[in-house]
mmCIF file of C-alpha atoms in Angstrom:
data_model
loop_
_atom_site.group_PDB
_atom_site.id
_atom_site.type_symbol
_atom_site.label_atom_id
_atom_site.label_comp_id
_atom_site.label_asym_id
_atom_site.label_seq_id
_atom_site.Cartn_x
_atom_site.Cartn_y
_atom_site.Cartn_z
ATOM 1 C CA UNK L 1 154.434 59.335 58.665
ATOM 2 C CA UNK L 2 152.640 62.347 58.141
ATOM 3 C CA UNK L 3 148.946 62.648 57.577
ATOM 4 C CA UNK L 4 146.763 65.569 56.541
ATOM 5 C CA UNK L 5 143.252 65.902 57.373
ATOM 6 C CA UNK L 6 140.980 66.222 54.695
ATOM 7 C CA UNK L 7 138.742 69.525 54.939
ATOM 8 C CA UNK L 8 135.629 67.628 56.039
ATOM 9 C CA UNK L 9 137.845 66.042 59.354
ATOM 10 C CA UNK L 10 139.289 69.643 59.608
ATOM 11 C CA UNK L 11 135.630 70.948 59.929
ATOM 12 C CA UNK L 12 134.331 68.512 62.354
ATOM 13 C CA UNK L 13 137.115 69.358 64.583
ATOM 14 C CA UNK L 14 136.361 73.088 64.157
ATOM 15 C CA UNK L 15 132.805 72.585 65.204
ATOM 16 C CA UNK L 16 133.744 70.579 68.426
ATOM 17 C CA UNK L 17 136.035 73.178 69.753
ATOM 18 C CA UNK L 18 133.797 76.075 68.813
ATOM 19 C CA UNK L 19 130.930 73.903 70.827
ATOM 20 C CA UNK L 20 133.182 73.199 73.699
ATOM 21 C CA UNK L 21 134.153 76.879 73.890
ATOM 22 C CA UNK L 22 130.512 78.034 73.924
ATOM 23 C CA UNK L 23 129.665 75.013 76.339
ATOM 24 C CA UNK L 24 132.008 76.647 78.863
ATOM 25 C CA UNK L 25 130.803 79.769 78.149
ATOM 26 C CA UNK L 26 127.411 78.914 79.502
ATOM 27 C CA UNK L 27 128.431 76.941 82.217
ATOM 28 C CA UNK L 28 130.439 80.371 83.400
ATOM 29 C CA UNK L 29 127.514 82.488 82.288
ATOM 30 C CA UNK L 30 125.523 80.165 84.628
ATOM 31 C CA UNK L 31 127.844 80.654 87.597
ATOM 32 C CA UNK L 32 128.067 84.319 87.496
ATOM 33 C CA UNK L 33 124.097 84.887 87.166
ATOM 34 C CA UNK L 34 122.606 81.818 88.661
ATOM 35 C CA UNK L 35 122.286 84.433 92.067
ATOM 36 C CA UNK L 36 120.270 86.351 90.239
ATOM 37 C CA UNK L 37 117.898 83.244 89.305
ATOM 38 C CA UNK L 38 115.639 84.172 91.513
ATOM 39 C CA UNK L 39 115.623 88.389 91.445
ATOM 40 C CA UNK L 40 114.975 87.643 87.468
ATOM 41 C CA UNK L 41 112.204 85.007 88.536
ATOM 42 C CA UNK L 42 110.237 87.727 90.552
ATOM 43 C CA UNK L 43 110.960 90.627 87.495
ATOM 44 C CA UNK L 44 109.554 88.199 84.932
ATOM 45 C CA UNK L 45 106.728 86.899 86.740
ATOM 46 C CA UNK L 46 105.191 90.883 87.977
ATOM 47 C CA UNK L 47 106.487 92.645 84.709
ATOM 48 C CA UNK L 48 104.214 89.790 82.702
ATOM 49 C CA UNK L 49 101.395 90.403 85.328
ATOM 50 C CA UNK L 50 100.962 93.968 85.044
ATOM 51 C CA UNK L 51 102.015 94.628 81.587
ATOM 52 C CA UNK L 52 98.332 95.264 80.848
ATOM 53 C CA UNK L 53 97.312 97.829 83.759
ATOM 54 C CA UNK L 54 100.595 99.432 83.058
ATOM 55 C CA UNK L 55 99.941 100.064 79.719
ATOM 56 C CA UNK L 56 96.531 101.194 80.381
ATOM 57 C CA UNK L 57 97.926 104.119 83.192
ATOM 58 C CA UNK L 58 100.749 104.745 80.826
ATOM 59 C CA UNK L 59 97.756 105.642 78.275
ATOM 60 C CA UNK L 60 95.972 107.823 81.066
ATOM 61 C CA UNK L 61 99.183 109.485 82.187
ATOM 62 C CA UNK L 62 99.461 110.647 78.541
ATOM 63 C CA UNK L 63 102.508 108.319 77.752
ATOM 64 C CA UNK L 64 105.222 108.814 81.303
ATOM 65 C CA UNK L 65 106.067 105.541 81.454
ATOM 66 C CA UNK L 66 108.982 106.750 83.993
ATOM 67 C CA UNK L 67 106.761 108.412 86.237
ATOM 68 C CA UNK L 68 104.141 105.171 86.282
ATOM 69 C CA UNK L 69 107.065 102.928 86.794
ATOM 70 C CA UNK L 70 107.711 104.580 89.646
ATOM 71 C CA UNK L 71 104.356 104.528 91.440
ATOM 72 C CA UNK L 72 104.412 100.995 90.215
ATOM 73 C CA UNK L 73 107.447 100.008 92.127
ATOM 74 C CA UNK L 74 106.228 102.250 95.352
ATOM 75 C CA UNK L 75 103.029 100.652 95.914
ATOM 76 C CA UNK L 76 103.713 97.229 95.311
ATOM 77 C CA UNK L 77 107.222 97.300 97.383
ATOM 78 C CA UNK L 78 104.590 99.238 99.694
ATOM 79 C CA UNK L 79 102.568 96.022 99.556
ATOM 80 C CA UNK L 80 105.043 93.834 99.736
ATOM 81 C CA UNK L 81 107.427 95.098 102.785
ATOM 82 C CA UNK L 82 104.207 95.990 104.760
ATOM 83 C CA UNK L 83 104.326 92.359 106.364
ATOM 84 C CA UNK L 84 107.990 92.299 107.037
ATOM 85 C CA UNK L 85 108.145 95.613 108.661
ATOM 86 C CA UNK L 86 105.433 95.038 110.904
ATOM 87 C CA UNK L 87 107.226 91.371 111.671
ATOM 88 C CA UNK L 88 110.568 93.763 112.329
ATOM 89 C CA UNK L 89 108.814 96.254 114.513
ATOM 90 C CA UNK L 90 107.514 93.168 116.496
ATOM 91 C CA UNK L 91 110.517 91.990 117.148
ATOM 92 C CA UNK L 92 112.470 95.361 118.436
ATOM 93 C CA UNK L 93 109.009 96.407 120.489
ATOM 94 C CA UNK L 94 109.538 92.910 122.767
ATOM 95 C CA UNK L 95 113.182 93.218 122.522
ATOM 96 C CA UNK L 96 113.743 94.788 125.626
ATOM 97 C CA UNK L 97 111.277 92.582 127.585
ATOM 98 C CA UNK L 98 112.724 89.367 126.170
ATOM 99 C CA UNK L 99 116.649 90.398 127.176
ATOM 100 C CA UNK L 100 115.178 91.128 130.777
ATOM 101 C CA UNK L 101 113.475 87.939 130.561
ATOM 102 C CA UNK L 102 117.132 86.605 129.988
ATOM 103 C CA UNK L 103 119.023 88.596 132.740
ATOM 104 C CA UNK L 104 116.324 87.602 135.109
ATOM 105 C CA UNK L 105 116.250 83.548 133.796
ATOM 106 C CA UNK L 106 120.195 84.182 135.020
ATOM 107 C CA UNK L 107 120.065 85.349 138.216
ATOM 108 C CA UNK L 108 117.234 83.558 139.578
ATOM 109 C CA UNK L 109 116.174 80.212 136.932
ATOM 110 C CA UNK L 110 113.058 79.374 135.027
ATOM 111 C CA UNK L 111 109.865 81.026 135.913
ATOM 112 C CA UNK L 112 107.003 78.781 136.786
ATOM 113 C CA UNK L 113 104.629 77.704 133.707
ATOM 114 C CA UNK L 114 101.664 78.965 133.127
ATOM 115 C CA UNK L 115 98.209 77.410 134.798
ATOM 116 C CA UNK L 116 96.637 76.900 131.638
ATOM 117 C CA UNK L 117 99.507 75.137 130.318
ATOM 118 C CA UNK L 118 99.425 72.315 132.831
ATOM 119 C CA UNK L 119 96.034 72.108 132.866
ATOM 120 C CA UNK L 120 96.144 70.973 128.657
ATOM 121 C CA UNK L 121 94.768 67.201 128.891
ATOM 122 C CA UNK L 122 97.192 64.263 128.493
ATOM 123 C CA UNK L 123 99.835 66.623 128.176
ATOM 124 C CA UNK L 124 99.874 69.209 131.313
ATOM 125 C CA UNK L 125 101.487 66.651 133.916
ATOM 126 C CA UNK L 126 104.670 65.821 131.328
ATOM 127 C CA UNK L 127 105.209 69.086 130.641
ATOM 128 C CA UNK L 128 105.199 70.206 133.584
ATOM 129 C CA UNK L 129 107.554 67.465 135.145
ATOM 130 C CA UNK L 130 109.952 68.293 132.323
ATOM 131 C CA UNK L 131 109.948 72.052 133.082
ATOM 132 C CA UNK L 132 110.943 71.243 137.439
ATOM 133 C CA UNK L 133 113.873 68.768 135.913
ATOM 134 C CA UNK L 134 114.888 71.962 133.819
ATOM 135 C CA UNK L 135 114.503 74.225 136.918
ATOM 136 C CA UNK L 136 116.137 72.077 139.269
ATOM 137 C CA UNK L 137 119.083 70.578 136.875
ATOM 138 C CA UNK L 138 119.343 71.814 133.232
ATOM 139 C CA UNK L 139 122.754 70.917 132.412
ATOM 140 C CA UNK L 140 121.739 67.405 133.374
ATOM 141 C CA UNK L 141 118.188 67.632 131.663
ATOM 142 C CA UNK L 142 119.287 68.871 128.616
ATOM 143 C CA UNK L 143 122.412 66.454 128.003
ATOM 144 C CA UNK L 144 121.000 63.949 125.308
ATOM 145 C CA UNK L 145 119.218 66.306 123.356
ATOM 146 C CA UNK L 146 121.658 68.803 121.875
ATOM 147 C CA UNK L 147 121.141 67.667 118.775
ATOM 148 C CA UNK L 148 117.384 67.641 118.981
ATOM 149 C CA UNK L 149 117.699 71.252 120.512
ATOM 150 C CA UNK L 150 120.612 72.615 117.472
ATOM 151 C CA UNK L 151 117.858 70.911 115.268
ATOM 152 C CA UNK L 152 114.716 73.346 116.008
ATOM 153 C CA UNK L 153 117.490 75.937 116.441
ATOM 154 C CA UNK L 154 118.646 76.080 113.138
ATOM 155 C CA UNK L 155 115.302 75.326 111.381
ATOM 156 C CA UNK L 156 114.130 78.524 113.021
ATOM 157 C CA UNK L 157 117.006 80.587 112.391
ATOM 158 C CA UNK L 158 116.896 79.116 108.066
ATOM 159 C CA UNK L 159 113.155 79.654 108.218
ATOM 160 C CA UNK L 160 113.574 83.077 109.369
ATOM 161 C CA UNK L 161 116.486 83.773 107.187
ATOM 162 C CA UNK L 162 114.439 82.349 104.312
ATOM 163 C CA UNK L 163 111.734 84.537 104.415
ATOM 164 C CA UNK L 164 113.375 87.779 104.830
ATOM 165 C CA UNK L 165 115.524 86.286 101.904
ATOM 166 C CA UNK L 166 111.919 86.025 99.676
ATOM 167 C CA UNK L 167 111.000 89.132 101.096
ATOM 168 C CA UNK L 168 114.098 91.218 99.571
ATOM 169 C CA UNK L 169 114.325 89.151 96.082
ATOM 170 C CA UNK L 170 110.490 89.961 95.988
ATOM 171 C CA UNK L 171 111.273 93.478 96.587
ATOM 172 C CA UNK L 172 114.650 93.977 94.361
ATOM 173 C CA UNK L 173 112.386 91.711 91.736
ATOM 174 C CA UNK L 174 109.451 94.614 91.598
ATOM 175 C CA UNK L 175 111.874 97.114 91.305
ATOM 176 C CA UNK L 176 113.732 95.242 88.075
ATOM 177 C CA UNK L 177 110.486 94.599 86.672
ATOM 178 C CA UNK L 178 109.503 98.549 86.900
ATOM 179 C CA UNK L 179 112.855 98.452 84.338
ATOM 180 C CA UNK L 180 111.118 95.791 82.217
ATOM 181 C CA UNK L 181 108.195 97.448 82.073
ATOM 182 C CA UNK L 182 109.255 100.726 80.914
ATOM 183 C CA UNK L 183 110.939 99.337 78.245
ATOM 184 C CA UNK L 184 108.346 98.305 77.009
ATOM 185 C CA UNK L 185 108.411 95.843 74.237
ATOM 186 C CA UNK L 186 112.236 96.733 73.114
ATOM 187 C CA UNK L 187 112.648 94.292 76.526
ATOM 188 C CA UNK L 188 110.852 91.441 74.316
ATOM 189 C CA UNK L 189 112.788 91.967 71.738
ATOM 190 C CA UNK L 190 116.383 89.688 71.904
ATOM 191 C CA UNK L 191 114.356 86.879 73.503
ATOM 192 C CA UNK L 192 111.669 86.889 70.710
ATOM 193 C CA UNK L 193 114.532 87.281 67.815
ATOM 194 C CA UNK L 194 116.031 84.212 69.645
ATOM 195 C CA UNK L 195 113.448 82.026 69.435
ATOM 196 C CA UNK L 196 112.375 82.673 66.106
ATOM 197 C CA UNK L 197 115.999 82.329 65.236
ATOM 198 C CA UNK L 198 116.448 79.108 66.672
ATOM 199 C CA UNK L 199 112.873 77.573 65.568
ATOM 200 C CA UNK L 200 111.262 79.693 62.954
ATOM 201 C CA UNK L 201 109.083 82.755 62.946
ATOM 202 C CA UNK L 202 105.950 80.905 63.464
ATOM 203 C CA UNK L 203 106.935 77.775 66.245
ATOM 204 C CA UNK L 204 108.466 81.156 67.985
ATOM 205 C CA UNK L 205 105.658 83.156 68.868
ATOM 206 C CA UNK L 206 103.356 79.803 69.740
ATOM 207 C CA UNK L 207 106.415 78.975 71.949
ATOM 208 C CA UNK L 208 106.920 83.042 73.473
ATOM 209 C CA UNK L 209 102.654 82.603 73.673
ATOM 210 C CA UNK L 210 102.875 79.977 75.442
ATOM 211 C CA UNK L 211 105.107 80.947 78.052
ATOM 212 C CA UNK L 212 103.429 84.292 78.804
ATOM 213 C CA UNK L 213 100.035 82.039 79.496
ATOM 214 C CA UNK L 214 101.964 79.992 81.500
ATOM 215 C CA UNK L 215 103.648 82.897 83.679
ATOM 216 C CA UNK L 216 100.193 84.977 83.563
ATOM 217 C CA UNK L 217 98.056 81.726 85.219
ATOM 218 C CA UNK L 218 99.973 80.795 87.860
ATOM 219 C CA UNK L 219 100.965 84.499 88.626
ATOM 220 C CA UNK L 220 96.734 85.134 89.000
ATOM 221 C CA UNK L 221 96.552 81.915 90.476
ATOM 222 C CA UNK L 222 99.754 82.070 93.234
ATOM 223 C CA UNK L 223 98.726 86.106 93.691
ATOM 224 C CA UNK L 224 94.970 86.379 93.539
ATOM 225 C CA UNK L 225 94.724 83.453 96.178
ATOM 226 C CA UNK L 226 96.983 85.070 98.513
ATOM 227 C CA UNK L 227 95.440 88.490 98.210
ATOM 228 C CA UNK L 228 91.678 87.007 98.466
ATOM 229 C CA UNK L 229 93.442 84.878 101.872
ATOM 230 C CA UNK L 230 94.081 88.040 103.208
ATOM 231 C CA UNK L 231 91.498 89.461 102.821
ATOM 232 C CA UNK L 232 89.222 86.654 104.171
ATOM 233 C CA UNK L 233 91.664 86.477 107.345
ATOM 234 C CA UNK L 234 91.126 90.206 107.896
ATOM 235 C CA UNK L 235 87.475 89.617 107.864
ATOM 236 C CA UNK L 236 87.656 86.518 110.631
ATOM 237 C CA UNK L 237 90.213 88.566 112.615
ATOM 238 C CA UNK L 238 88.042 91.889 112.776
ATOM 239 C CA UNK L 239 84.888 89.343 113.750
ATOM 240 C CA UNK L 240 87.140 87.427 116.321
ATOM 241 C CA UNK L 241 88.105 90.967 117.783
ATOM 242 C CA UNK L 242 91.604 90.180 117.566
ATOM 243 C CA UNK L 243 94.718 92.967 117.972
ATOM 244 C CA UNK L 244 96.500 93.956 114.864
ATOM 245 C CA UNK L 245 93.785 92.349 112.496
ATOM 246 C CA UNK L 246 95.022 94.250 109.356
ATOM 247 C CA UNK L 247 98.986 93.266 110.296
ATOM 248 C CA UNK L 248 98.131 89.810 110.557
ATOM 249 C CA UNK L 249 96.235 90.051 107.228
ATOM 250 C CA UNK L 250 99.311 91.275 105.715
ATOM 251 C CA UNK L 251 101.442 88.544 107.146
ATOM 252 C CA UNK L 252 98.816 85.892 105.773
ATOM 253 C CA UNK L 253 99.296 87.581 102.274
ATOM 254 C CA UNK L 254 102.777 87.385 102.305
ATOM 255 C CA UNK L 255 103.345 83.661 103.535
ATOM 256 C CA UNK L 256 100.557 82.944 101.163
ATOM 257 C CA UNK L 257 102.474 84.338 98.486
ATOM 258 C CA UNK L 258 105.783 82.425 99.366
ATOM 259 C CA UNK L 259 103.794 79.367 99.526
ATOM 260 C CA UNK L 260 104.176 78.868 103.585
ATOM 261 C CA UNK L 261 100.774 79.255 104.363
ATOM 262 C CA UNK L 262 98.194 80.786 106.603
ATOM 263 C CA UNK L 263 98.180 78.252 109.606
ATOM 264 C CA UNK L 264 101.189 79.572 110.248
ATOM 265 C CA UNK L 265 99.713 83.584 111.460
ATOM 266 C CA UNK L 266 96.059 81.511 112.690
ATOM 267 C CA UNK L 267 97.733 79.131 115.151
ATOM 268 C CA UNK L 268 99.748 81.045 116.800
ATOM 269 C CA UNK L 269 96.477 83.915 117.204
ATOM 270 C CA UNK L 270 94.310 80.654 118.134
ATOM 271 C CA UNK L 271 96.461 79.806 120.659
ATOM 272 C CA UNK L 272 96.572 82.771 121.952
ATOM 273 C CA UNK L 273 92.730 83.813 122.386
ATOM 274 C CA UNK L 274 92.402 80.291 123.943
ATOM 275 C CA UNK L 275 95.062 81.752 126.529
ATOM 276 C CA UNK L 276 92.945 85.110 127.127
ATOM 277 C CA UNK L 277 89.963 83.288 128.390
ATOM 278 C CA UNK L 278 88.120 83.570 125.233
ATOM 279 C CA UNK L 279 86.351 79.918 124.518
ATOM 280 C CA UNK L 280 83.916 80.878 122.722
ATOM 281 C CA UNK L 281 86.113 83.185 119.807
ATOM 282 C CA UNK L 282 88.798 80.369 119.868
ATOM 283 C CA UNK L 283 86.483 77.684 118.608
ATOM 284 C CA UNK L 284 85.376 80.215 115.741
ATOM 285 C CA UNK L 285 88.611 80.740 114.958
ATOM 286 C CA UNK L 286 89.421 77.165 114.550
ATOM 287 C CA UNK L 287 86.341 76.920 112.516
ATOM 288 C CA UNK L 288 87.382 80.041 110.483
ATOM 289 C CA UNK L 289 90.811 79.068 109.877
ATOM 290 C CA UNK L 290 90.122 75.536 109.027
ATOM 291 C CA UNK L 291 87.773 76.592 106.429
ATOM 292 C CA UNK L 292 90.270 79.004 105.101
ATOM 293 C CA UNK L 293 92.816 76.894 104.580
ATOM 294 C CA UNK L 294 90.752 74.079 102.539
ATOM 295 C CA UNK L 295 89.658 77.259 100.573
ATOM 296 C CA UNK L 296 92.870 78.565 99.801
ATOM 297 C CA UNK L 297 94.028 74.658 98.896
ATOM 298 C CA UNK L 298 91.125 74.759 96.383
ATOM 299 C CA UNK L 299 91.050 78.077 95.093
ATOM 300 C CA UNK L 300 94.828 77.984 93.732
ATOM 301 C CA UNK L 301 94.264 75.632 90.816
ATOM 302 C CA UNK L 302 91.129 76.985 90.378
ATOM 303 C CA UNK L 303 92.806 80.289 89.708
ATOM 304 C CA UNK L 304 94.871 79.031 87.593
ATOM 305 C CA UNK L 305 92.896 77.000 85.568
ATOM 306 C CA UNK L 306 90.724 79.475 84.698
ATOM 307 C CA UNK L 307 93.695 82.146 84.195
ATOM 308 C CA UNK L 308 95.851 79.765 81.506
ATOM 309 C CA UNK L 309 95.038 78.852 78.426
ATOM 310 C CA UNK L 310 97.083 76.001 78.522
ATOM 311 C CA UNK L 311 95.331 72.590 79.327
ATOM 312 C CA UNK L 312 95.125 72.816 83.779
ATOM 313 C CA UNK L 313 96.779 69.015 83.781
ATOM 314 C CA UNK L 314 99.791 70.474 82.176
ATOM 315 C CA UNK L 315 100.054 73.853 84.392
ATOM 316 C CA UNK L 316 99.061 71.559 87.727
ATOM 317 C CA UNK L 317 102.101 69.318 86.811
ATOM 318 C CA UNK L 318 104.408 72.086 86.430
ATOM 319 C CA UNK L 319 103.279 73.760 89.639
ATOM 320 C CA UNK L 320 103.199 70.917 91.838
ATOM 321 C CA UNK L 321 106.965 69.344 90.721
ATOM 322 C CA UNK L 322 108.714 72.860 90.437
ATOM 323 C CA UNK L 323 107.379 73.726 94.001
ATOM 324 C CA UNK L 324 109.034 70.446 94.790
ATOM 325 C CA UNK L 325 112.126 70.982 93.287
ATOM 326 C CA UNK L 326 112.789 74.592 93.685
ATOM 327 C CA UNK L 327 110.586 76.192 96.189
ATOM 328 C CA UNK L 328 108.267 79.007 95.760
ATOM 329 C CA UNK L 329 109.952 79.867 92.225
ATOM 330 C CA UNK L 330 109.522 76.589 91.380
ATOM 331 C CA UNK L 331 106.219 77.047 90.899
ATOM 332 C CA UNK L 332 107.047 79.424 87.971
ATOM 333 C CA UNK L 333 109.600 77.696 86.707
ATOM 334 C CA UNK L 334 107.923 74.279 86.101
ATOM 335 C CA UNK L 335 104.949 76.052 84.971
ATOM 336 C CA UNK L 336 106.986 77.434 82.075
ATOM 337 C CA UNK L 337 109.192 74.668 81.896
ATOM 338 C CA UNK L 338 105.929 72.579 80.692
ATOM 339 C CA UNK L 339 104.542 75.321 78.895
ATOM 340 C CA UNK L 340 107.672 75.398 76.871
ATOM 341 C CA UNK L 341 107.602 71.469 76.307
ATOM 342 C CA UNK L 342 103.915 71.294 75.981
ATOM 343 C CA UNK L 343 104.372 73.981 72.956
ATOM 344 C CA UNK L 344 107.683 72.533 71.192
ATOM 345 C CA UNK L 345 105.824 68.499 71.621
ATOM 346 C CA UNK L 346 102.897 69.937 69.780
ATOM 347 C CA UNK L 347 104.830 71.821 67.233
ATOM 348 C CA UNK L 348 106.966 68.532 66.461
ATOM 349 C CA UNK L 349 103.899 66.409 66.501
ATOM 350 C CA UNK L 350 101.875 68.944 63.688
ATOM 351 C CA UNK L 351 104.793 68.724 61.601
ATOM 352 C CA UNK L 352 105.164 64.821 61.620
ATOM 353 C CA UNK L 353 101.511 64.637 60.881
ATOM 354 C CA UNK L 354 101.723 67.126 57.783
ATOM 355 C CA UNK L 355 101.570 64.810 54.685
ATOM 356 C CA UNK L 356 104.769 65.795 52.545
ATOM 357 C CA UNK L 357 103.878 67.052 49.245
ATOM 358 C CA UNK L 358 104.048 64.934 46.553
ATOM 359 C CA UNK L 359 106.106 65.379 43.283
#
């Protein structure tokens, strides 16, 4: 028997297949840009940050919003591939002396340790004993820890990989965000149309608002603490008389900036002024660098408290669990994911509390 559907059914059905089809055309949209994720991450977070002193040199450059785009994107690429060109040029100006290292480790072994490696405390008489079994036998000193060994091997290689991977979204980011920037507000435009569409002229500019704060605080928060580390580092680095004081600095800033952290420049330098005999600069370097790095742990929220306008509980929540979910642009992302919740909970609870009007 044949049935017909009455126009209401009809419509219902009409309205699931029109959902599904725009369902899946997200979920494709998602594949195809979710790359980009983090390229769009960085172009949001510097074209919010320096919408203001781009304005103000478009205004002194009597409106050539090209040409200031453009000395944007120079300097702070400038800024930003400072650090990982001085890490690259590092790396090629010991190549040659660590392949002859290699070519001489096979033809005649290990080289002895160091003296003031076996003379560490506690330590010294292990390591060396572990380093004559490796002379003597490595095949057989080495069997049973492969996996320990392919362990530190490929954590070095996806750290390594992983910063040089920040370091060119960073960089692509600025230059996208030079794009952003000289468009101006027309670049605003579909997203604020959007949101007004979707929840009224006025819940759509508290909610747009509301993630600009967000992205502004923790952009002055994440950025001014790593530029005011760096600065600080230079400072103990030129004291300490250590070599390449203002290329270190611009290491700290960058692994600041990606959320690593500074201990990561100051041990190594520690180390290695305790090696040159210098007692006396090591311990203020521990000292320094100690201090630093409870300053920088403290100065972050600080920042970005008193950068937001949203309430710091909110921002700190967002920072801490997007970090831990996604990494340095998780940060971001959490910080505007809460933003946007904080804004649309508020909004919902203002309009439950509005007393209907009565006929």
């Amino acid at each position: 028997m044949n049935t017909q559907f009455r126009p209401g059914s009809r419509n219902l059905i009409e309205t699931i297949l029109v959902l599904l089809l725009l369902l899946g055309l997200l979920l494709a949209l998602y594949k195809v840009l979710h790359i980009f994720f983090g390229v769009l991450t960085f172009a949001l977070i510097f074209s919010v940050s320096f919408h203001t002193l781009f304005e103000k040199m478009v205004l002194k450059m009597q409106g050539r919003r090209k040409l200031v785009a453009i000395v944007y994107a120079i300097v702070l690429v400038a800024i930003i591939a400072l650090p990982v060109t001085y890490i690259i040029s590092a790396i090629s100006t010991h190549m040659r002396d660590i392949v002859e290292w290699i070519n001489d480790t096979r033809q005649n072994g290990l080289p002895p340790l160091p003296s003031w490696l076996l003379s560490i405390p506690y330590l010294g008489p292990d390591i060396n004993g572990y380093w004559q079994s490796l002379r003597e036998n490595p095949h057989a000193t080495i069997v049973g820890h492969e996996r320990q060994v392919g362990a530190v091997i490929r954590d070095v290689i996806s750290s390594g990989a992983g910063i040089i991977g920040a370091a060119l979204q960073l960089i692509i980011g600025i230059v996208v965000s030079a794009f952003f920037l000289v468009a101006g507000e027309n670049a605003v435009t579909p997203v604020r149309s959007a949101i007004q569409h979707l929840l009224g002229k006025k819940d759509g500019e508290e909610l747009l608002e509301a993630t600009i704060m967000a992205i502004k605080g923790v952009s002055i928060g994440v950025m001014g603490t790593a530029f005011i580390t760096g600065i600080v580092s230079w400072i103990g680095f030129a004291i300490g008389g250590v070599p390449f004081a203002l290329g270190l600095s611009a290491l700290v800033f960058f692994l600041v900036l990606i959320q690593i952290g500074p201990l990561v420049i100051w041990i190594p330098v520690m180390v290695w002024m305790f090696t040159q005999g210098h007692p006396g600069t090591t311990l203020f370097l521990v000292i320094y660098g100690a201090g630093l790095q409870v300053g920088e742990a403290i100065l972050k929220p600080l920042l970005i408290a008193k950068s937001g306008k949203l309430p710091f509980l909110v921002l700190f929540i967002g920072v801490v669990g997007g970090l831990a979910a996604w990494g340095f642009t998780g940060i971001f992302k959490g910080a505007i994911i809460m933003a946007v919740f904080y804004t649309i909970f508020n909004s919902w609870l203002a309009g439950k509390s509005t007393p209907e009007p009565t006929e």
